């Protein structure tokens, strides 16, 4: 309990945060927190929810723990708090284990006031033990919709937060915050947190957001409209795509037509993500093209436009994502593209991706039963379950969380290992809730499609969906007072797009990452191969390019030592290219026909396409040798392709890279663990053939990259100078 008046609190607010006053709803929440109460706060993005826990934390004696799924938010807020003299830290996967341990130790010793932690880290045994000894003053659940099954971004691991909350004294304050919660989600969160709880629900209307929908007839229309109009939009903004692949395609297209764009997604390493986020903050780009991994937690008030190239799965997702823009209250353009063409089943083209997300949100029931059967036989860790049941990693985690929630399995700690065991006499798997949730998500998608065609003010439509009951006159969309935006054909840009497709080649991200002796990271960045050389001074021209910007001048000796060590010990396999994506045009169909339908050698147009890639990316590099990946079941397809390729580029080819044992087709494995195990130590070649040679390594299809990485390691051990991979097509899927 802290007794302080609003006047006294606002005096301290001015001293510490340089803010004059609280909003009434902020003070209402803070006053109740000081009294030890539990609060659910539903307020729009930019309202200032974080102040409702940061300010009380400065006055509490113990530590405030904030559970947040947003790494960028943790980083920004910790930096900001430390600059204000408020000791803060965070724990997440972006940091090294040593850094996370250091943060925990500081928390235990009372050296910090505010600790952010990613909810998934609760499964870490070190954290579990530490919480028993921490002097907690308050627990905060940020993005609280993630703990609700009905929330738009539900994550099973976040339910562990509630397990902790249930163990807390009723008098210890708990604050849950979210910008997006329907009444159904609100009631679910209230029930889970339990105890006496006050819900503060604010006005969600964002009058400064100018909402538009542009209906198009093809994906090309979206690309052309952006090329023609993006530079005329004010300021800096975000373009959201539906997949990681599309982030690269859109960003490269925009750069191709002279627009300063960069792509971003969760697959990038931490240093690259930080650099792009810093660039966004500094307005280095006209736009950042991203999945929805970017934006949440980024404290940039002047994002002037947000464009979605793909319809989100629900109005809740859409409201949250556009809420990242215009937080300074100034006019901001919000544009949603919608491809209204329909397929043979009369489904809108742009609904196919969100439908696949919904249908694949949970694995098939037979996979649940497989996990149950395996755990009936013996206790298994998550990795063991993932491999033995042949699951994707996210599938394993969803199944595990569902089975724990239904009491069918439970966790068991054996030493430092966490395993899962079947509970005998447990109830049968109840799938009724799975189906109920699926139907709810399909209904949400229908509502999102209805948003496209509604004649209602668009902000009113979104607020009604979110159960916002504020009475407002709306005048901020193309259904009210704004002129509609539409696609107009542009012959010049259409030809430019054809030219772009002939020069855009997907990157094969296979190069290693290492650390210097003191733990500092040396990483590979995106390739633009111009030259291969033994001289470390021209590493910037290599496909492997070291990011030295994170090192200070006094560390140059360490840098040079680390690079020398890396060049001598790490795989000499460098990032390469694919001629195309598997699903583009007729490339995938041609590959499938040759590999699985007895269609004969890969057709000449695939050879021509791949030779075009070689000419544009590698024509000035001297290659000593061509090798190809030995087949599993596809006979001589790759051998014949590589032979024609080598003959055309006039580089000797060797047929001596062999398998040392039988392997299965990589496509049957659903996770990276199994793919790696399948090809580990499965290849060899005489060192006399490859020693000191620059090698072009050819394959047909790239998926996880495990095979190329294993061969790269083998060739490095046999003395190869460089290994450059090139493939016909790269898949758009992933294995995790």
GROMACS .gro file of N, CA and C in nm, residues 39-42 49 67-69 140-155 158-159 161-162 175-181 185-186 188-190 192-193 296 320:
model
  132
   39UNK      N    1  -0.605  -0.490  -1.204
   39UNK     CA    2  -0.663  -0.404  -1.306
   39UNK      C    3  -0.648  -0.469  -1.443
   40UNK      N    4  -0.754  -0.462  -1.523
   40UNK     CA    5  -0.745  -0.490  -1.666
   40UNK      C    6  -0.770  -0.359  -1.739
   41UNK      N    7  -0.671  -0.314  -1.816
   41UNK     CA    8  -0.680  -0.186  -1.885
   41UNK      C    9  -0.686  -0.210  -2.035
   42UNK      N   10  -0.796  -0.170  -2.098
   42UNK     CA   11  -0.814  -0.182  -2.244
   42UNK      C   12  -0.815  -0.040  -2.300
   49UNK      N   13  -0.032   0.334  -2.170
   49UNK     CA   14  -0.055   0.225  -2.074
   49UNK      C   15   0.072   0.193  -1.995
   67UNK      N   16   0.559  -0.907  -1.805
   67UNK     CA   17   0.560  -1.012  -1.907
   67UNK      C   18   0.517  -0.949  -2.040
   68UNK      N   19   0.605  -0.955  -2.138
   68UNK     CA   20   0.574  -0.894  -2.267
   68UNK      C   21   0.626  -0.981  -2.380
   69UNK      N   22   0.546  -1.001  -2.486
   69UNK     CA   23   0.594  -1.077  -2.601
   69UNK      C   24   0.675  -0.992  -2.699
  140UNK      N   25   0.289  -0.742  -1.419
  140UNK     CA   26   0.221  -0.679  -1.532
  140UNK      C   27   0.215  -0.778  -1.647
  141UNK      N   28   0.097  -0.790  -1.707
  141UNK     CA   29   0.079  -0.873  -1.826
  141UNK      C   30   0.052  -0.778  -1.942
  142UNK      N   31   0.155  -0.752  -2.022
  142UNK     CA   32   0.139  -0.665  -2.137
  142UNK      C   33   0.086  -0.747  -2.255
  143UNK      N   34   0.010  -0.683  -2.343
  143UNK     CA   35  -0.056  -0.755  -2.453
  143UNK      C   36  -0.138  -0.872  -2.397
  144UNK      N   37  -0.224  -0.841  -2.304
  144UNK     CA   38  -0.294  -0.944  -2.227
  144UNK      C   39  -0.387  -1.031  -2.310
  145UNK      N   40  -0.425  -0.985  -2.431
  145UNK     CA   41  -0.509  -1.070  -2.516
  145UNK      C   42  -0.440  -1.202  -2.551
  146UNK      N   43  -0.306  -1.207  -2.535
  146UNK     CA   44  -0.233  -1.329  -2.570
  146UNK      C   45  -0.257  -1.443  -2.472
  147UNK      N   46  -0.316  -1.416  -2.355
  147UNK     CA   47  -0.344  -1.524  -2.261
  147UNK      C   48  -0.484  -1.581  -2.282
  148UNK      N   49  -0.561  -1.519  -2.371
  148UNK     CA   50  -0.698  -1.565  -2.395
  148UNK      C   51  -0.705  -1.653  -2.519
  149UNK      N   52  -0.768  -1.767  -2.505
  149UNK     CA   53  -0.789  -1.855  -2.620
  149UNK      C   54  -0.860  -1.782  -2.732
  150UNK      N   55  -0.946  -1.687  -2.695
  150UNK     CA   56  -1.025  -1.613  -2.795
  150UNK      C   57  -0.954  -1.487  -2.842
  151UNK      N   58  -0.836  -1.460  -2.785
  151UNK     CA   59  -0.759  -1.344  -2.827
  151UNK      C   60  -0.702  -1.364  -2.966
  152UNK      N   61  -0.672  -1.252  -3.034
  152UNK     CA   62  -0.631  -1.262  -3.174
  152UNK      C   63  -0.487  -1.310  -3.190
  153UNK      N   64  -0.412  -1.316  -3.081
  153UNK     CA   65  -0.272  -1.361  -3.090
  153UNK      C   66  -0.242  -1.455  -2.975
  154UNK      N   67  -0.335  -1.546  -2.947
  154UNK     CA   68  -0.321  -1.636  -2.833
  154UNK      C   69  -0.194  -1.720  -2.845
  155UNK      N   70  -0.120  -1.729  -2.735
  155UNK     CA   71   0.001  -1.811  -2.730
  155UNK      C   72  -0.008  -1.900  -2.607
  158UNK      N   73   0.183  -1.848  -2.281
  158UNK     CA   74   0.154  -1.733  -2.197
  158UNK      C   75   0.059  -1.768  -2.083
  159UNK      N   76  -0.007  -1.884  -2.095
  159UNK     CA   77  -0.096  -1.925  -1.987
  159UNK      C   78  -0.019  -1.945  -1.856
  161UNK      N   79   0.171  -1.745  -1.722
  161UNK     CA   80   0.164  -1.621  -1.643
  161UNK      C   81   0.053  -1.633  -1.540
  162UNK      N   82  -0.058  -1.689  -1.583
  162UNK     CA   83  -0.172  -1.705  -1.493
  162UNK      C   84  -0.138  -1.801  -1.380
  175UNK      N   85  -0.151  -0.586  -1.308
  175UNK     CA   86  -0.204  -0.502  -1.414
  175UNK      C   87  -0.194  -0.577  -1.546
  176UNK      N   88  -0.307  -0.593  -1.615
  176UNK     CA   89  -0.308  -0.652  -1.749
  176UNK      C   90  -0.348  -0.543  -1.847
  177UNK      N   91  -0.273  -0.529  -1.957
  177UNK     CA   92  -0.301  -0.423  -2.053
  177UNK      C   93  -0.315  -0.480  -2.194
  178UNK      N   94  -0.403  -0.420  -2.272
  178UNK     CA   95  -0.418  -0.455  -2.413
  178UNK      C   96  -0.488  -0.342  -2.486
  179UNK      N   97  -0.463  -0.332  -2.615
  179UNK     CA   98  -0.535  -0.233  -2.696
  179UNK      C   99  -0.648  -0.296  -2.773
  180UNK      N  100  -0.656  -0.430  -2.770
  180UNK     CA  101  -0.753  -0.498  -2.856
  180UNK      C  102  -0.817  -0.614  -2.780
  181UNK      N  103  -0.938  -0.593  -2.737
  181UNK     CA  104  -1.011  -0.700  -2.670
  181UNK      C  105  -1.160  -0.681  -2.690
  185UNK      N  106  -1.319  -1.163  -2.512
  185UNK     CA  107  -1.180  -1.172  -2.466
  185UNK      C  108  -1.165  -1.105  -2.330
  186UNK      N  109  -1.230  -0.992  -2.313
  186UNK     CA  110  -1.225  -0.923  -2.183
  186UNK      C  111  -1.271  -1.014  -2.070
  188UNK      N  112  -1.284  -1.337  -2.063
  188UNK     CA  113  -1.192  -1.449  -2.047
  188UNK      C  114  -1.071  -1.408  -1.964
  189UNK      N  115  -1.015  -1.289  -1.994
  189UNK     CA  116  -0.900  -1.241  -1.917
  189UNK      C  117  -0.939  -1.217  -1.772
  190UNK      N  118  -1.054  -1.155  -1.751
  190UNK     CA  119  -1.101  -1.129  -1.614
  190UNK      C  120  -1.113  -1.257  -1.534
  192UNK      N  121  -0.959  -1.542  -1.590
  192UNK     CA  122  -0.829  -1.606  -1.567
  192UNK      C  123  -0.751  -1.537  -1.456
  193UNK      N  124  -0.749  -1.405  -1.456
  193UNK     CA  125  -0.673  -1.333  -1.353
  193UNK      C  126  -0.737  -1.354  -1.216
  296UNK      N  127   0.496  -0.346  -3.319
  296UNK     CA  128   0.454  -0.355  -3.181
  296UNK      C  129   0.575  -0.329  -3.091
  320UNK      N  130  -0.517  -0.349  -3.445
  320UNK     CA  131  -0.392  -0.341  -3.370
  320UNK      C  132  -0.275  -0.298  -3.458
   0.00000   0.00000   0.00000
